[in-house]
Tab-separated table of C-alpha atoms in Angstrom:
chain	number	residue	atom	x	y	z
A	25	MET	CA	5.662	22.700	-62.285
A	26	PRO	CA	2.640	23.445	-60.312
A	27	ALA	CA	3.154	24.866	-56.876
A	28	LYS	CA	-0.047	24.463	-54.684
A	29	ARG	CA	2.071	22.840	-52.004
A	30	TRP	CA	3.068	26.743	-51.426
A	31	THR	CA	-0.838	27.672	-50.820
A	32	TYR	CA	-1.929	25.004	-49.088
A	33	VAL	CA	0.877	23.790	-46.452
A	34	ILE	CA	2.660	27.208	-45.583
A	35	PRO	CA	-0.710	29.304	-44.946
A	36	VAL	CA	-2.051	26.915	-42.630
A	37	ALA	CA	1.102	25.628	-40.705
A	38	VAL	CA	2.080	29.805	-40.566
A	39	VAL	CA	-1.793	30.412	-38.726
A	40	MET	CA	-1.755	27.512	-36.512
A	41	TYR	CA	1.769	28.835	-34.947
A	42	MET	CA	0.806	32.300	-34.811
A	43	LEU	CA	-1.785	30.812	-32.805
A	44	ALA	CA	1.095	28.831	-30.457
A	45	PHE	CA	3.386	32.016	-30.146
A	46	LEU	CA	-0.070	33.913	-29.354
A	47	ASP	CA	-0.648	31.648	-26.090
A	48	ARG	CA	2.951	31.785	-24.957
A	49	SER	CA	3.667	35.332	-25.626
A	50	ASN	CA	0.531	36.940	-24.413
A	51	VAL	CA	1.371	36.691	-20.672
A	52	SER	CA	4.360	39.209	-21.185
A	53	VAL	CA	1.569	41.627	-22.593
A	54	VAL	CA	-1.141	41.396	-19.734
A	55	LEU	CA	1.532	40.701	-16.889
A	56	PRO	CA	1.850	44.821	-16.570
A	57	TYR	CA	-1.881	44.849	-16.118
A	58	MET	CA	-2.458	42.356	-13.666
A	59	ASP	CA	-2.613	44.724	-10.578
A	60	GLY	CA	-1.199	42.552	-8.415
A	61	ASP	CA	-4.101	40.194	-8.509
A	62	LEU	CA	-1.572	37.030	-7.922
A	63	SER	CA	0.952	38.956	-6.087
A	64	LEU	CA	3.624	38.559	-8.462
A	65	SER	CA	7.304	39.995	-7.872
A	66	ALA	CA	9.516	40.533	-10.859
A	67	ALA	CA	11.121	37.495	-10.194
A	68	ASP	CA	7.439	35.369	-9.969
A	69	GLU	CA	6.682	37.118	-13.642
A	70	GLY	CA	10.148	36.138	-14.731
A	71	MET	CA	9.108	32.306	-13.551
A	72	VAL	CA	5.625	32.811	-14.860
A	73	THR	CA	7.162	33.550	-18.543
A	74	GLY	CA	10.256	31.081	-18.224
A	75	VAL	CA	8.214	28.081	-16.712
A	76	PHE	CA	6.787	27.458	-20.049
A	77	PHE	CA	9.958	26.336	-21.437
A	78	LEU	CA	10.147	23.742	-18.915
A	79	GLY	CA	7.400	21.774	-19.895
A	80	TYR	CA	8.249	22.844	-23.466
A	81	VAL	CA	11.325	20.186	-23.290
A	82	PHE	CA	9.173	17.075	-22.697
A	83	LEU	CA	7.873	16.241	-26.082
A	84	GLN	CA	10.123	17.961	-28.321
A	85	ILE	CA	11.889	14.352	-29.323
A	86	PRO	CA	8.629	12.467	-28.752
A	87	GLY	CA	6.853	15.032	-31.344
A	88	ALA	CA	9.141	14.660	-33.716
A	89	ILE	CA	9.674	10.859	-33.392
A	90	LEU	CA	5.572	10.710	-33.600
A	91	ALA	CA	5.662	12.957	-36.861
A	92	GLN	CA	8.246	11.116	-38.356
A	93	ARG	CA	6.864	7.325	-38.116
A	94	TRP	CA	3.349	7.933	-37.428
A	95	SER	CA	1.905	11.473	-38.778
A	96	ALA	CA	2.585	14.843	-38.281
A	97	ARG	CA	-0.783	15.710	-39.279
A	98	LYS	CA	-2.409	13.674	-36.537
A	99	THR	CA	0.272	14.709	-34.218
A	100	VAL	CA	-0.334	18.423	-34.261
A	101	VAL	CA	-4.011	18.225	-34.158
A	102	ILE	CA	-4.150	16.471	-30.814
A	103	LEU	CA	-1.093	18.752	-29.210
A	104	MET	CA	-3.152	21.928	-30.972
A	105	THR	CA	-6.528	20.670	-29.031
A	106	ALA	CA	-4.726	20.388	-25.829
A	107	TRP	CA	-2.739	23.701	-25.951
A	108	GLY	CA	-5.684	25.275	-26.472
A	109	VAL	CA	-7.187	23.818	-23.533
A	110	ALA	CA	-4.357	24.787	-21.225
A	111	ALA	CA	-4.235	28.133	-22.744
A	112	MET	CA	-7.624	29.051	-21.325
A	113	ALA	CA	-7.074	27.076	-18.293
A	114	CYS	CA	-4.126	30.332	-17.794
A	115	GLY	CA	-7.144	32.579	-17.206
A	116	LEU	CA	-8.534	30.700	-14.682
A	117	VAL	CA	-6.132	30.579	-11.819
A	118	GLN	CA	-6.297	31.877	-8.676
A	119	THR	CA	-2.848	31.804	-7.174
A	120	LYS	CA	0.458	32.122	-8.746
A	121	GLU	CA	1.350	28.425	-8.286
A	122	GLN	CA	-1.852	27.362	-10.116
A	123	PHE	CA	-0.238	30.090	-12.634
A	124	TYR	CA	2.952	28.142	-12.649
A	125	VAL	CA	1.319	24.700	-13.077
A	126	ALA	CA	-1.016	25.839	-15.977
A	127	ARG	CA	1.940	27.800	-17.818
A	128	PHE	CA	4.064	24.554	-17.434
A	129	VAL	CA	1.034	22.571	-18.966
A	130	LEU	CA	0.574	24.707	-21.889
A	131	GLY	CA	4.448	24.530	-22.693
A	132	LEU	CA	3.958	20.796	-22.283
A	133	PHE	CA	1.469	20.603	-25.453
A	134	GLU	CA	3.257	23.050	-27.294
A	135	GLY	CA	6.429	21.472	-26.834
A	136	GLY	CA	6.155	18.676	-29.812
A	137	VAL	CA	4.806	21.061	-32.416
A	138	TRP	CA	7.666	22.866	-33.648
A	139	PRO	CA	9.584	19.663	-34.360
A	140	ALA	CA	6.723	18.104	-35.761
A	141	VAL	CA	6.235	20.782	-38.520
A	142	LEU	CA	9.769	20.714	-39.552
A	143	ILE	CA	8.929	17.106	-40.230
A	144	LEU	CA	6.097	18.082	-42.288
A	145	LEU	CA	7.762	20.722	-44.547
A	146	ALA	CA	10.793	18.329	-44.819
A	147	SER	CA	8.366	15.595	-46.368
A	148	TRP	CA	6.683	18.530	-49.057
A	149	PHE	CA	9.623	20.605	-49.811
A	150	PRO	CA	13.241	19.488	-50.919
A	151	LEU	CA	16.265	20.748	-49.979
A	152	ARG	CA	16.787	23.215	-52.301
A	153	GLU	CA	13.221	24.613	-51.403
A	154	ARG	CA	13.747	23.961	-47.673
A	155	ALA	CA	15.465	27.134	-46.344
A	156	ARG	CA	12.526	29.475	-48.166
A	157	ALA	CA	10.012	27.290	-46.804
A	158	ASN	CA	11.228	27.072	-43.336
A	159	ALA	CA	11.605	30.805	-43.451
A	160	LEU	CA	8.159	31.717	-44.616
A	161	TRP	CA	6.939	29.319	-41.759
A	162	MET	CA	8.662	31.002	-38.899
A	163	ALA	CA	7.772	34.294	-40.207
A	164	CYS	CA	4.698	33.709	-38.146
A	165	LEU	CA	6.868	34.509	-35.100
A	166	PRO	CA	6.909	38.306	-35.878
A	167	ILE	CA	3.633	38.100	-37.909
A	168	SER	CA	2.107	36.950	-34.354
A	169	SER	CA	3.258	39.796	-32.542
A	170	ILE	CA	2.742	42.631	-34.762
A	171	ILE	CA	-1.202	41.122	-35.219
A	172	MET	CA	-1.560	39.995	-31.323
A	173	ALA	CA	0.261	42.360	-29.360
A	174	PRO	CA	-2.103	45.324	-30.440
A	175	LEU	CA	-5.361	42.899	-30.325
A	176	SER	CA	-4.026	41.886	-26.785
A	177	GLY	CA	-3.719	45.733	-25.687
A	178	LEU	CA	-7.162	46.390	-27.446
A	179	MET	CA	-8.809	43.715	-25.430
A	180	LEU	CA	-7.062	44.618	-22.432
A	181	ASP	CA	-8.579	48.171	-22.412
A	182	HIS	CA	-11.996	46.412	-22.868
A	183	THR	CA	-11.662	43.697	-20.442
A	184	ASP	CA	-9.481	42.077	-17.816
A	185	TRP	CA	-6.432	39.920	-18.333
A	186	ARG	CA	-8.170	36.805	-17.234
A	187	TRP	CA	-10.488	37.160	-20.339
A	188	VAL	CA	-7.712	38.149	-22.573
A	189	LEU	CA	-5.823	34.395	-21.755
A	190	VAL	CA	-9.451	32.402	-21.846
A	191	LEU	CA	-10.437	34.286	-25.253
A	192	GLN	CA	-7.281	33.937	-26.884
A	193	GLY	CA	-7.023	29.868	-26.061
A	194	PHE	CA	-10.170	29.272	-28.255
A	195	PRO	CA	-8.954	30.252	-31.596
A	196	PRO	CA	-6.611	26.904	-31.286
A	197	LEU	CA	-9.786	24.878	-30.980
A	198	VAL	CA	-11.320	25.994	-34.170
A	199	TRP	CA	-7.886	25.850	-36.401
A	200	ALA	CA	-7.410	22.249	-35.431
A	201	VAL	CA	-10.360	21.535	-37.599
A	202	VAL	CA	-8.998	23.556	-40.628
A	203	TRP	CA	-5.361	21.629	-40.098
A	204	TRP	CA	-6.959	18.306	-40.173
A	205	PHE	CA	-8.939	19.032	-43.641
A	206	ALA	CA	-6.044	21.169	-45.325
A	207	VAL	CA	-2.932	19.310	-44.362
A	208	ALA	CA	-1.479	15.759	-45.595
A	209	ASP	CA	1.539	14.212	-44.225
A	210	ARG	CA	2.850	13.746	-47.438
A	211	PRO	CA	1.823	14.404	-51.521
A	212	SER	CA	0.684	11.263	-52.150
A	213	GLN	CA	-2.050	11.635	-49.492
A	214	ALA	CA	-3.197	15.133	-50.417
A	215	ARG	CA	-6.254	15.403	-52.656
A	216	TRP	CA	-5.502	18.743	-53.801
A	217	ILE	CA	-2.363	18.266	-55.379
A	218	SER	CA	-1.574	17.311	-58.863
A	219	ARG	CA	-0.006	13.837	-59.691
A	220	SER	CA	3.046	15.806	-61.622
A	221	GLU	CA	3.845	17.965	-58.439
A	222	ALA	CA	3.670	15.011	-56.354
A	223	GLU	CA	5.955	12.973	-58.360
A	224	TYR	CA	8.457	16.179	-58.416
A	225	VAL	CA	8.124	16.550	-54.673
A	226	GLU	CA	8.910	12.847	-53.921
A	227	ASN	CA	11.572	12.216	-56.534
A	228	ALA	CA	13.361	15.217	-55.470
A	229	LEU	CA	13.227	14.200	-52.239
A	230	ALA	CA	14.701	10.739	-52.669
A	231	ALA	CA	17.360	12.299	-54.388
A	232	ASP	CA	18.334	14.084	-51.566
A	233	GLU	CA	18.104	11.721	-49.331
A	234	ALA	CA	20.309	9.643	-51.498
A	235	ALA	CA	23.110	12.153	-51.581
A	236	LYS	CA	23.649	12.186	-48.123
A	237	PRO	CA	25.956	9.866	-46.121
A	238	ALA	CA	24.683	6.868	-43.839
A	239	SER	CA	24.073	8.073	-40.193
A	240	GLY	CA	23.120	5.067	-38.320
A	241	SER	CA	19.539	3.840	-37.203
A	242	GLY	CA	18.106	7.279	-35.964
A	243	SER	CA	18.279	6.384	-32.431
A	244	TYR	CA	19.227	9.345	-29.738
A	245	LEU	CA	22.670	8.194	-29.658
A	246	ASP	CA	23.124	8.347	-33.351
A	247	ALA	CA	21.992	12.324	-33.273
A	248	VAL	CA	24.029	13.122	-30.534
A	249	ARG	CA	26.752	11.678	-32.147
A	250	GLN	CA	26.725	13.969	-34.525
A	251	LYS	CA	29.000	16.886	-33.824
A	252	PRO	CA	26.564	19.708	-35.392
A	253	VAL	CA	24.310	18.559	-33.367
A	254	LEU	CA	25.970	19.565	-30.045
A	255	VAL	CA	26.991	22.440	-31.546
A	256	LEU	CA	23.697	23.870	-32.588
A	257	ILE	CA	22.198	22.589	-29.284
A	258	GLY	CA	24.747	24.744	-27.687
A	259	VAL	CA	24.131	27.609	-30.433
A	260	TYR	CA	20.314	27.865	-29.948
A	261	PHE	CA	20.447	27.711	-25.960
A	262	PHE	CA	22.684	30.877	-25.927
A	263	TRP	CA	20.820	32.760	-28.842
A	264	ILE	CA	17.442	31.764	-27.206
A	265	THR	CA	18.210	32.733	-23.964
A	266	GLY	CA	18.774	36.277	-25.275
A	267	PHE	CA	15.978	36.171	-27.837
A	268	TYR	CA	13.287	35.332	-25.105
A	269	GLY	CA	15.211	37.554	-22.327
A	270	PHE	CA	14.649	40.647	-24.685
A	271	THR	CA	11.143	39.831	-26.560
A	272	LEU	CA	9.109	38.750	-23.480
A	273	TRP	CA	10.126	41.723	-21.587
A	274	LEU	CA	9.504	44.246	-24.645
A	275	PRO	CA	6.085	45.527	-23.432
A	276	SER	CA	7.211	46.573	-20.461
A	277	VAL	CA	10.183	48.558	-22.019
A	278	VAL	CA	7.600	50.236	-24.308
A	279	LYS	CA	5.379	50.695	-21.782
A	280	THR	CA	8.219	52.843	-19.999
A	281	LEU	CA	8.945	54.567	-23.072
A	282	THR	CA	5.194	55.552	-23.180
A	283	HIS	CA	5.065	56.949	-19.584
A	284	ASP	CA	2.411	54.519	-18.791
A	285	GLY	CA	0.267	54.744	-22.042
A	286	SER	CA	-2.950	53.188	-22.004
A	287	SER	CA	-2.541	49.268	-23.134
A	288	THR	CA	-3.868	49.744	-26.818
A	289	GLU	CA	-0.815	52.371	-27.295
A	290	VAL	CA	1.366	49.822	-25.606
A	291	GLY	CA	0.482	47.174	-27.933
A	292	LEU	CA	0.631	49.144	-31.053
A	293	LEU	CA	4.146	50.221	-30.714
A	294	SER	CA	4.984	46.908	-29.452
A	295	ALA	CA	4.289	45.784	-33.005
A	296	ILE	CA	6.552	48.137	-34.614
A	297	PRO	CA	9.905	46.077	-33.974
A	298	PHE	CA	8.293	42.991	-34.833
A	299	THR	CA	7.442	44.687	-38.180
A	300	VAL	CA	10.939	45.334	-38.334
A	301	ALA	CA	11.911	41.763	-37.297
A	302	LEU	CA	9.930	40.465	-40.141
A	303	VAL	CA	11.224	42.360	-42.774
A	304	VAL	CA	15.017	41.786	-41.506
A	305	MET	CA	13.921	37.898	-40.980
A	306	VAL	CA	13.198	37.409	-44.254
A	307	ALA	CA	15.746	39.424	-46.173
A	308	ASN	CA	18.543	37.505	-44.164
A	309	ALA	CA	17.076	34.038	-45.233
A	310	ALA	CA	17.248	35.383	-48.907
A	311	TRP	CA	20.474	36.425	-48.477
A	312	SER	CA	21.563	33.283	-47.043
A	313	ASP	CA	20.154	31.222	-49.472
A	314	ARG	CA	21.720	33.347	-52.248
A	315	THR	CA	25.386	33.483	-50.978
A	316	GLY	CA	25.275	29.860	-48.803
A	317	LYS	CA	26.966	31.935	-45.861
A	318	ARG	CA	24.592	30.186	-43.426
A	319	ARG	CA	27.419	30.935	-40.354
A	320	GLN	CA	27.554	34.844	-41.113
A	321	ALA	CA	23.730	34.963	-41.437
A	322	VAL	CA	23.547	33.585	-37.903
A	323	ALA	CA	26.523	35.209	-36.360
A	324	VAL	CA	26.333	38.697	-37.753
A	325	PRO	CA	23.039	39.427	-36.581
A	326	LEU	CA	23.464	37.989	-32.875
A	327	VAL	CA	26.774	40.823	-32.842
A	328	VAL	CA	24.262	43.378	-33.623
A	329	ALA	CA	22.083	42.372	-31.141
A	330	ILE	CA	24.280	42.599	-28.516
A	331	ALA	CA	25.771	45.878	-29.253
A	332	ALA	CA	21.795	47.251	-29.187
A	333	LEU	CA	20.936	45.556	-26.117
A	334	LEU	CA	23.827	47.267	-24.588
A	335	LEU	CA	23.588	50.751	-26.005
A	336	GLY	CA	19.801	50.417	-24.977
A	337	GLN	CA	20.775	50.369	-21.187
A	338	VAL	CA	22.332	53.647	-21.954
A	339	VAL	CA	19.874	55.585	-23.774
A	340	GLN	CA	17.070	56.398	-21.690
A	341	GLY	CA	13.580	56.993	-23.561
A	342	GLY	CA	12.798	58.774	-26.759
A	343	VAL	CA	12.793	57.802	-30.466
A	344	LEU	CA	16.409	56.337	-29.865
A	345	ALA	CA	15.261	53.953	-27.474
A	346	MET	CA	12.695	52.935	-29.871
A	347	VAL	CA	15.014	52.515	-32.832
A	348	LEU	CA	17.523	50.397	-30.465
A	349	LEU	CA	14.648	48.218	-29.632
A	350	CYS	CA	13.778	47.672	-33.305
A	351	VAL	CA	17.222	47.083	-34.525
A	352	THR	CA	17.749	44.149	-31.420
A	353	ALA	CA	14.277	42.674	-32.506
A	354	GLY	CA	15.528	42.515	-36.077
A	355	ALA	CA	18.714	41.023	-35.255
A	356	VAL	CA	17.386	38.268	-32.876
A	357	TYR	CA	15.069	37.242	-35.200
A	358	ALA	CA	16.853	37.121	-38.319
A	359	PRO	CA	18.943	33.975	-37.696
A	360	TYR	CA	15.959	31.263	-37.665
A	361	GLY	CA	15.772	30.744	-41.855
A	362	PRO	CA	19.749	30.181	-41.770
A	363	PHE	CA	19.818	28.355	-38.859
A	364	TRP	CA	17.008	25.507	-39.072
A	365	ALA	CA	18.326	25.482	-42.518
A	366	ILE	CA	21.364	23.621	-41.335
A	367	PRO	CA	20.287	20.291	-39.863
A	368	GLY	CA	17.960	19.214	-42.787
A	369	GLY	CA	21.435	19.659	-45.243
A	370	VAL	CA	23.763	17.657	-43.191
A	371	LEU	CA	21.526	14.933	-41.887
A	372	ARG	CA	19.633	12.182	-43.181
A	373	MET	CA	15.778	11.640	-42.314
A	374	GLU	CA	16.297	9.046	-40.158
A	375	VAL	CA	18.387	11.162	-37.542
A	376	VAL	CA	17.094	14.592	-38.680
A	377	ALA	CA	14.015	14.130	-36.576
A	378	VAL	CA	15.705	13.202	-33.281
A	379	ALA	CA	18.417	15.961	-33.781
A	380	MET	CA	15.990	18.706	-34.548
A	381	GLY	CA	13.860	17.599	-31.234
A	382	LEU	CA	16.960	17.465	-29.223
A	383	ILE	CA	18.129	21.064	-30.487
A	384	ASN	CA	14.969	22.535	-30.100
A	385	ALA	CA	14.074	20.853	-26.504
A	386	LEU	CA	17.244	21.601	-25.059
A	387	GLY	CA	17.962	24.777	-27.042
A	388	ASN	CA	14.744	26.366	-25.620
A	389	LEU	CA	15.572	25.711	-22.043
A	390	GLY	CA	17.036	29.076	-22.785
A	391	GLY	CA	13.627	30.340	-22.787
A	392	TYR	CA	13.527	29.812	-19.331
A	393	VAL	CA	16.802	31.115	-17.981
A	394	GLY	CA	16.186	34.576	-19.996
A	395	PRO	CA	13.102	35.595	-18.879
A	396	TYR	CA	14.029	34.203	-15.118
A	397	LEU	CA	17.344	35.956	-15.004
A	398	VAL	CA	16.258	39.320	-15.969
A	399	GLY	CA	13.686	39.033	-13.426
A	400	TRP	CA	15.899	38.027	-10.673
A	401	LEU	CA	18.787	40.323	-11.431
A	402	THR	CA	16.109	43.270	-11.539
A	403	ASP	CA	14.709	42.280	-8.170
A	404	ALA	CA	18.435	41.539	-6.843
A	405	THR	CA	19.945	45.152	-8.008
A	406	GLY	CA	17.045	47.296	-8.548
A	407	THR	CA	17.696	48.168	-12.442
A	408	SER	CA	17.379	45.556	-15.353
A	409	VAL	CA	20.648	47.109	-16.787
A	410	THR	CA	22.474	43.902	-15.168
A	411	GLY	CA	19.988	41.629	-16.531
A	412	PHE	CA	20.472	42.888	-20.395
A	413	GLY	CA	23.787	42.999	-19.842
A	414	VAL	CA	23.922	38.966	-18.811
A	415	LEU	CA	21.622	38.436	-21.799
A	416	ALA	CA	24.243	40.246	-24.279
A	417	GLY	CA	27.124	37.783	-22.711
A	418	PHE	CA	24.802	34.723	-23.712
A	419	LEU	CA	24.312	35.695	-27.481
A	420	ALA	CA	28.372	36.714	-27.650
A	421	VAL	CA	28.735	32.728	-26.608
A	422	ALA	CA	26.162	31.904	-29.336
A	423	VAL	CA	28.448	34.130	-31.649
A	424	VAL	CA	31.628	32.247	-30.525
A	425	LEU	CA	29.943	28.933	-30.932
A	426	VAL	CA	28.589	29.252	-34.371
A	427	LEU	CA	32.138	30.759	-35.939
A	428	THR	CA	34.492	28.159	-34.275
A	429	GLY	CA	32.197	25.114	-33.997
A	430	LEU	CA	30.526	25.222	-36.993
A	431	ARG	CA	33.894	25.081	-39.047
A	432	SER	CA	34.580	21.534	-39.516
A	433	VAL	CA	30.755	21.116	-40.506
A	434	GLY	CA	30.385	20.451	-44.543
A	435	GLY	CA	29.245	23.131	-47.044
A	436	THR	CA	25.461	23.284	-46.332
A	437	ALA	CA	25.813	24.038	-43.071
A	438	ALA	CA	29.027	26.071	-42.602
A	439	GLY	CA	28.043	28.167	-45.775
A	440	GLY	CA	30.217	26.743	-48.644
A	441	GLY	CA	27.740	24.332	-50.511
A	442	ALA	CA	24.718	25.952	-49.044
A	443	ALA	CA	24.707	28.107	-52.386
A	444	GLY	CA	24.037	24.643	-54.144
A	445	THR	CA	20.901	24.225	-52.124
A	446	GLY	CA	19.918	27.605	-51.270
A	447	ALA	CA	20.962	29.551	-54.183
A	448	SER	CA	19.431	27.214	-56.445
A	449	ALA	CA	16.077	27.626	-54.768
A	450	VAL	CA	16.206	31.352	-55.443
A	451	SER	CA	17.116	30.713	-58.808
A	452	GLU	CA	14.688	27.970	-59.723
A	453	ALA	CA	11.832	29.976	-58.545
A	454	GLY	CA	12.718	32.963	-60.073
A	455	GLN	CA	13.278	31.189	-63.452
A	456	GLY	CA	11.433	28.065	-63.784
A	457	THR	CA	8.576	28.281	-61.176
A	458	GLY	CA	7.389	31.890	-61.101
A	459	ALA	CA	4.597	31.102	-59.614
A	460	GLU	CA	5.941	29.257	-57.171
A	461	SER	CA	8.125	32.286	-56.093
A	462	ARG	CA	5.306	34.609	-55.749
A	463	THR	CA	2.868	32.365	-54.053
A	464	GLY	CA	5.663	31.568	-51.772
A	465	GLN	CA	6.440	34.966	-50.622
A	466	GLY	CA	2.689	36.145	-50.356
A	467	SER	CA	2.434	33.482	-48.012
């Protein structure tokens, strides 16, 4: 079976979201080098980081619904253009209040992109390929940090933080043109795909939907009534609180380890934990597909993250501290592939769009809570130890919810029957579609 969808859809989506992740996370790199320009306290810095996620909530569900009922391609290109302009505006602010507003607007426009792309992938990859497709696309998160953290550091050595934010907001405007011509909403609309591949995808997707139980009209209420959705919202919130509380403060920790080294050095060292995260993330997704153990693939890495975060507060500086940063980075990124394989495996398409919007919208509020908690507790206690201890507690709640709240979910989510979808993806990629496997992994 031809596999052009792996070489057209996935790489373009990866680059697109790398740029989105850069524009939301570059602020963590520039904050230590703003030299008091906006008179930001630690709590203010936490607010600058976290207010993004307040805006991020509003277009999650509308973005998912527009992608499903109108066009994922058009929805993303509009949002990409808007967030590029908002990202450039972040470099033009003159007060901390303006910085808050600019970051809020950036989050607003980026908010609909994640669920829209998940809907797009669900129109291109059947369930037996979905986990791998999701994982390959979501690899853009650590890849972005690997590439962009050193780039931001290098730019800071040659210009100021304002120009870094302005210049890094420009690429989404260019990539929106690439996205428009390279991506189609479904195989039947793509000029570059063969008829046989298009028929294979559409027939497989129809069979996937026919095998799922009816789940109502796809309204908000239908989505909320699904127990897995409620549990996944809780898991995602507590996990993302710990996730962003760690990753968005990572450059400051590395800067301390380097004894206030150059911004280029800080950027390069910051890329090391994200390189580890990329490897662990892909490996964990492959293990989850092979065994079908979705719950364990989410819970076990988070337990490791808890231990590494707590131990890291005891170890001060040195190689061991960097090792612990790498372990924590790998552990908090690892659940992405298995986690997002759950909704599409248990919910029909008319419900899954709303469900994924709800999960991402409410769960990502943790992106506000985590950074702000660390900043506020640092100001209140004079040390970041308390903040990271609280973040470890949030991750612990996520583990409990995964292990107890998803027990009653069908095999696809909980791990029993997922092997039927995930393992078959690996099997078929390795046996029947060798080219597809090589292309997909290369993405």
